[in-house]
């Protein structure tokens, strides 16, 4: 039995608008994909790592990651992603060998996720959870509004809310069944962009929330790259 991580890195990075696919945008001299993979490898919990990248960039991606510390003894593969995140995750799942029983699904865009977070999610699955997500408290006041921006109801009690990050961890059969169901039957529009744990929940699998970390924020817009640069500088200080 072993743990496999599907690292999805096949998105185009439209909102970052940096001129290349987001996972290949350089931060402090190295692509985001390399930062993300390095932290997954440093967690020491994965025996298999599948990089899901834009088609044509598989060899380049394997070469970038294979020399990283922690890559020794880890089976590395790179496969082409799909048109949306869900199909990229599905392509990664299909590349996992039979002996993998715990699967982590991680966004390369969360490139500074601490190795401890990867290890904690993995441990929660190993010790019995079906589906695990890291979540961080919400610090802003949150309101629901209608299409015109007019408030609906009062402010929402943010103490009960969590911003959900990755890696998300699953017993293999749970994530595989969830993706099979979504691709067989499709999803209502409201659920089309949902995360992997929400797919698993549609099957009735309970989702466990473990504490996330601020450093696992997703690089989405240009300001996030500035934050990532600052976080790396702080790590080195
Ligand atoms: N992703 C993927 N395949 C896709 C779309 C997204 O592998 N077809 C991955 C991205 O590479 C990223 C993660 O899913 O690591 C989260 O997606 P997001 O932050 O939305 O990245 P992009 O889709 O690249 O960005 P944008 O939505 O701004 O285009
Ligand atoms: Mg996207």
Tab-separated table of C-alpha atoms and ligand atoms in Angstrom:
chain	number	residue	atom	x	y	z
A	1	UNK	CA	0.000	0.000	0.000
A	2	UNK	CA	1.304	3.456	-0.801
A	3	UNK	CA	0.438	7.135	-1.111
A	4	UNK	CA	0.269	8.965	-4.428
A	5	UNK	CA	0.008	12.687	-5.027
A	6	UNK	CA	-1.675	14.127	-8.109
A	7	UNK	CA	-0.212	17.607	-8.571
A	8	UNK	CA	-2.389	19.521	-11.016
A	9	UNK	CA	-0.441	22.080	-13.018
A	10	UNK	CA	-2.175	22.151	-16.396
A	11	UNK	CA	-4.116	25.402	-16.043
A	12	UNK	CA	-3.471	28.406	-18.243
A	13	UNK	CA	-3.281	31.054	-15.511
A	14	UNK	CA	-5.695	33.472	-17.180
A	15	UNK	CA	-6.096	35.633	-14.083
A	16	UNK	CA	-2.366	35.816	-13.451
A	17	UNK	CA	-1.854	36.852	-17.088
A	18	UNK	CA	1.901	36.268	-16.877
A	19	UNK	CA	2.389	35.170	-20.497
A	20	UNK	CA	2.896	31.460	-19.791
A	21	UNK	CA	0.920	28.666	-18.095
A	22	UNK	CA	0.803	29.501	-14.384
A	23	UNK	CA	2.757	26.474	-13.141
A	24	UNK	CA	5.695	27.552	-15.328
A	25	UNK	CA	5.760	31.159	-14.129
A	26	UNK	CA	9.067	31.756	-12.366
A	27	UNK	CA	9.139	32.704	-8.697
A	28	UNK	CA	12.548	33.347	-7.164
A	29	UNK	CA	14.298	31.621	-10.070
A	30	UNK	CA	12.149	28.481	-10.225
A	31	UNK	CA	8.753	27.646	-11.742
A	32	UNK	CA	5.782	27.453	-9.365
A	33	UNK	CA	5.495	23.747	-10.233
A	34	UNK	CA	8.983	23.119	-8.846
A	35	UNK	CA	8.263	24.987	-5.602
A	36	UNK	CA	5.058	22.999	-5.142
A	37	UNK	CA	6.639	19.626	-5.974
A	38	UNK	CA	9.597	20.293	-3.697
A	39	UNK	CA	7.312	20.803	-0.708
A	40	UNK	CA	5.300	17.693	-1.492
A	41	UNK	CA	8.525	15.667	-1.726
A	42	UNK	CA	9.885	17.169	1.505
A	43	UNK	CA	6.778	15.943	3.340
A	44	UNK	CA	8.210	12.446	2.856
A	45	UNK	CA	4.751	10.844	2.696
A	46	UNK	CA	4.398	10.185	-1.040
A	47	UNK	CA	5.823	7.190	-2.893
A	48	UNK	CA	4.274	8.305	-6.190
A	49	UNK	CA	4.006	11.779	-7.675
A	50	UNK	CA	2.011	12.447	-10.835
A	51	UNK	CA	2.537	15.846	-12.451
A	52	UNK	CA	-0.443	16.883	-14.560
A	53	UNK	CA	0.850	19.486	-17.009
A	54	UNK	CA	-0.034	21.134	-20.324
A	55	UNK	CA	0.328	18.617	-23.165
A	56	UNK	CA	3.854	18.677	-24.587
A	57	UNK	CA	5.481	19.735	-21.309
A	58	UNK	CA	5.627	16.260	-19.701
A	59	UNK	CA	9.374	15.583	-20.262
A	60	UNK	CA	10.420	19.067	-19.253
A	61	UNK	CA	8.354	18.783	-16.057
A	62	UNK	CA	9.777	15.403	-15.066
A	63	UNK	CA	13.295	16.722	-15.635
A	64	UNK	CA	12.623	19.781	-13.462
A	65	UNK	CA	11.302	17.733	-10.548
A	66	UNK	CA	13.428	14.571	-10.674
A	67	UNK	CA	16.540	16.219	-9.275
A	68	UNK	CA	14.832	17.747	-6.227
A	69	UNK	CA	15.708	16.723	-2.689
A	70	UNK	CA	13.320	13.999	-1.562
A	71	UNK	CA	12.730	12.707	-5.098
A	72	UNK	CA	14.961	9.678	-4.542
A	73	UNK	CA	12.765	6.614	-4.199
A	74	UNK	CA	9.658	8.461	-5.402
A	75	UNK	CA	8.124	7.231	-8.654
A	76	UNK	CA	7.582	10.276	-10.830
A	77	UNK	CA	5.270	10.516	-13.843
A	78	UNK	CA	3.980	13.394	-15.929
A	79	UNK	CA	0.746	13.300	-17.915
A	80	UNK	CA	-1.207	15.793	-19.999
A	81	UNK	CA	-4.035	17.664	-18.296
A	82	UNK	CA	-7.525	18.366	-19.576
A	83	UNK	CA	-9.665	21.366	-20.428
A	84	UNK	CA	-10.771	21.943	-16.835
A	85	UNK	CA	-9.328	21.180	-13.423
A	86	UNK	CA	-11.590	18.202	-12.870
A	87	UNK	CA	-10.445	16.463	-16.049
A	88	UNK	CA	-6.831	17.191	-15.124
A	89	UNK	CA	-7.355	15.492	-11.747
A	90	UNK	CA	-8.990	12.549	-13.542
A	91	UNK	CA	-5.962	12.224	-15.863
A	92	UNK	CA	-3.683	12.162	-12.822
A	93	UNK	CA	-5.780	9.558	-11.030
A	94	UNK	CA	-5.640	7.311	-14.110
A	95	UNK	CA	-1.836	7.370	-13.956
A	96	UNK	CA	-1.581	6.036	-10.383
A	97	UNK	CA	-0.391	2.439	-10.048
A	98	UNK	CA	-2.558	-0.246	-8.450
A	99	UNK	CA	-0.851	-0.333	-5.061
A	100	UNK	CA	-1.737	3.300	-4.225
A	101	UNK	CA	-4.491	3.325	-1.605
A	102	UNK	CA	-4.243	6.936	-0.370
A	103	UNK	CA	-4.433	9.823	-2.841
A	104	UNK	CA	-3.545	13.462	-2.295
A	105	UNK	CA	-4.772	15.995	-4.854
A	106	UNK	CA	-2.799	19.231	-4.782
A	107	UNK	CA	-2.767	22.476	-6.787
A	108	UNK	CA	0.643	23.529	-8.117
A	109	UNK	CA	-0.705	27.066	-7.725
A	110	UNK	CA	-0.543	26.549	-3.918
A	111	UNK	CA	3.189	26.482	-4.443
A	112	UNK	CA	4.323	27.389	-0.921
A	113	UNK	CA	2.201	24.861	0.963
A	114	UNK	CA	4.298	23.717	3.940
A	115	UNK	CA	5.372	20.027	3.860
A	116	UNK	CA	3.776	19.642	7.306
A	117	UNK	CA	0.359	20.361	5.801
A	118	UNK	CA	0.869	17.637	3.189
A	119	UNK	CA	1.904	15.193	5.915
A	120	UNK	CA	-1.036	16.074	8.172
A	121	UNK	CA	-3.601	15.533	5.433
A	122	UNK	CA	-1.999	12.200	4.525
A	123	UNK	CA	-1.951	11.098	8.159
A	124	UNK	CA	-5.639	11.921	8.595
A	125	UNK	CA	-6.527	9.627	5.680
A	126	UNK	CA	-4.132	6.899	6.833
A	127	UNK	CA	-5.769	6.940	10.240
A	128	UNK	CA	-9.251	6.412	8.869
A	129	UNK	CA	-10.783	9.530	7.262
A	130	UNK	CA	-12.412	9.060	3.837
A	131	UNK	CA	-11.855	12.619	2.600
A	132	UNK	CA	-9.758	15.372	4.192
A	133	UNK	CA	-9.413	19.073	3.436
A	134	UNK	CA	-7.281	21.743	5.091
A	135	UNK	CA	-9.274	24.841	6.021
A	136	UNK	CA	-8.321	28.279	7.338
A	137	UNK	CA	-10.593	30.695	9.213
A	138	UNK	CA	-12.072	33.641	7.326
A	139	UNK	CA	-10.787	36.994	8.555
A	140	UNK	CA	-13.015	39.366	6.567
A	141	UNK	CA	-16.668	40.058	7.269
A	142	UNK	CA	-18.776	38.094	4.777
A	143	UNK	CA	-22.126	39.121	3.286
A	144	UNK	CA	-24.472	37.567	0.758
A	145	UNK	CA	-25.850	39.944	-1.904
A	146	UNK	CA	-28.305	39.607	-4.781
A	147	UNK	CA	-27.392	40.120	-8.468
A	148	UNK	CA	-27.645	43.907	-8.012
A	149	UNK	CA	-25.286	43.802	-5.043
A	150	UNK	CA	-28.043	44.500	-2.537
A	151	UNK	CA	-27.412	42.702	0.791
A	152	UNK	CA	-29.567	39.638	1.443
A	153	UNK	CA	-29.910	39.007	5.148
A	154	UNK	CA	-27.327	40.166	7.642
A	155	UNK	CA	-23.614	39.434	7.806
A	156	UNK	CA	-22.784	35.738	7.862
A	157	UNK	CA	-21.299	34.276	11.028
A	158	UNK	CA	-17.732	33.805	9.842
A	159	UNK	CA	-16.700	31.720	12.846
A	160	UNK	CA	-18.418	28.788	11.145
A	161	UNK	CA	-16.648	29.318	7.791
A	162	UNK	CA	-13.363	27.920	6.467
A	163	UNK	CA	-11.477	28.697	3.262
A	164	UNK	CA	-10.630	25.313	1.795
A	165	UNK	CA	-7.121	24.617	0.511
A	166	UNK	CA	-5.169	21.684	-0.870
A	167	UNK	CA	-3.772	19.070	-0.694
A	168	UNK	CA	-7.023	17.235	-0.243
A	169	UNK	CA	-6.633	13.619	0.809
A	170	UNK	CA	-8.795	10.604	-0.025
A	171	UNK	CA	-9.073	6.899	0.235
A	172	UNK	CA	-8.475	5.945	-3.371
A	173	UNK	CA	-11.825	4.295	-3.985
A	174	UNK	CA	-13.624	7.407	-2.725
A	175	UNK	CA	-11.922	9.878	-5.091
A	176	UNK	CA	-12.121	7.444	-8.012
A	177	UNK	CA	-15.836	6.786	-7.538
A	178	UNK	CA	-16.512	10.509	-7.102
A	179	UNK	CA	-14.776	11.382	-10.377
A	180	UNK	CA	-16.409	8.483	-12.225
A	181	UNK	CA	-19.837	9.655	-11.049
A	182	UNK	CA	-19.161	13.250	-12.072
A	183	UNK	CA	-18.000	12.278	-15.548
A	184	UNK	CA	-20.825	9.760	-16.125
A	185	UNK	CA	-23.671	11.955	-15.006
A	186	UNK	CA	-22.237	15.465	-15.294
A	187	UNK	CA	-22.827	18.007	-12.565
A	188	UNK	CA	-25.363	20.800	-12.160
A	189	UNK	CA	-23.851	24.157	-13.189
A	190	UNK	CA	-23.679	25.293	-9.570
A	191	UNK	CA	-21.331	22.401	-8.796
A	192	UNK	CA	-19.289	22.484	-12.002
A	193	UNK	CA	-16.296	24.232	-10.421
A	194	UNK	CA	-16.426	22.432	-7.129
A	195	UNK	CA	-13.423	20.857	-5.390
A	196	UNK	CA	-12.606	17.162	-5.100
A	197	UNK	CA	-13.883	16.811	-1.543
A	198	UNK	CA	-17.258	18.249	-2.560
A	199	UNK	CA	-17.450	15.608	-5.298
A	200	UNK	CA	-16.704	12.923	-2.712
A	201	UNK	CA	-19.416	14.393	-0.489
A	202	UNK	CA	-21.956	13.913	-3.297
A	203	UNK	CA	-21.320	10.182	-2.813
A	204	UNK	CA	-22.052	10.506	0.865
A	205	UNK	CA	-18.423	10.351	2.001
A	206	UNK	CA	-17.889	12.428	5.157
A	207	UNK	CA	-15.349	15.263	4.800
A	208	UNK	CA	-12.899	15.935	7.631
A	209	UNK	CA	-11.448	19.445	7.974
A	210	UNK	CA	-7.926	19.779	9.400
A	211	UNK	CA	-6.272	23.141	10.136
A	212	UNK	CA	-4.781	24.702	7.007
A	213	UNK	CA	-1.992	27.265	6.811
A	214	UNK	CA	-1.871	30.775	5.420
A	215	UNK	CA	1.245	29.896	3.394
A	216	UNK	CA	-0.862	27.441	1.385
A	217	UNK	CA	-2.669	30.336	-0.325
A	218	UNK	CA	-3.272	29.942	-4.061
A	219	UNK	CA	-1.339	32.095	-6.507
A	220	UNK	CA	-4.213	33.388	-8.608
A	221	UNK	CA	-3.592	37.074	-9.411
A	222	UNK	CA	-0.441	39.215	-9.757
A	223	UNK	CA	-0.647	40.416	-6.144
A	224	UNK	CA	-0.352	36.791	-4.981
A	225	UNK	CA	3.046	36.512	-6.704
A	226	UNK	CA	4.259	39.533	-4.736
A	227	UNK	CA	3.063	37.836	-1.540
A	228	UNK	CA	4.787	34.582	-2.512
A	229	UNK	CA	8.054	36.453	-3.109
A	230	UNK	CA	7.756	37.992	0.363
A	231	UNK	CA	6.984	34.624	1.991
A	232	UNK	CA	10.099	33.081	0.404
A	233	UNK	CA	12.250	36.007	1.568
A	234	UNK	CA	10.891	35.582	5.090
A	235	UNK	CA	11.645	31.833	5.014
A	236	UNK	CA	15.248	32.574	4.099
A	237	UNK	CA	15.700	35.289	6.757
B	1	LIG	N1	-5.592	23.193	-13.381
B	1	LIG	C1	-5.305	22.098	-14.193
B	1	LIG	N2	-5.981	21.940	-15.379
B	1	LIG	C2	-6.908	22.828	-15.765
B	1	LIG	C3	-7.223	23.938	-14.940
B	1	LIG	C4	-6.538	24.092	-13.739
B	1	LIG	O1	-4.439	21.298	-13.864
B	1	LIG	N3	-7.500	22.639	-16.930
B	1	LIG	C5	-4.810	23.384	-12.145
B	1	LIG	C6	-3.982	24.665	-12.198
B	1	LIG	O2	-2.763	24.423	-12.895
B	1	LIG	C7	-3.805	25.006	-10.744
B	1	LIG	C8	-5.046	24.406	-10.083
B	1	LIG	O3	-5.664	23.560	-11.045
B	1	LIG	O4	-2.640	24.439	-10.173
B	1	LIG	C9	-6.007	25.471	-9.601
B	1	LIG	O5	-6.546	26.163	-10.717
B	1	LIG	P1	-6.488	27.732	-10.940
B	1	LIG	O6	-5.867	28.420	-9.795
B	1	LIG	O7	-7.827	28.156	-11.415
B	1	LIG	O8	-5.396	27.830	-12.127
B	1	LIG	P2	-5.646	28.214	-13.639
B	1	LIG	O9	-6.868	27.519	-14.150
B	1	LIG	O10	-4.356	27.981	-14.347
B	1	LIG	O11	-5.885	29.798	-13.530
B	1	LIG	P3	-7.070	30.654	-14.202
B	1	LIG	O12	-8.376	30.047	-13.677
B	1	LIG	O13	-6.812	32.052	-13.746
B	1	LIG	O14	-6.909	30.474	-15.701
B	2	LIG	MG1	-8.823	27.964	-13.268
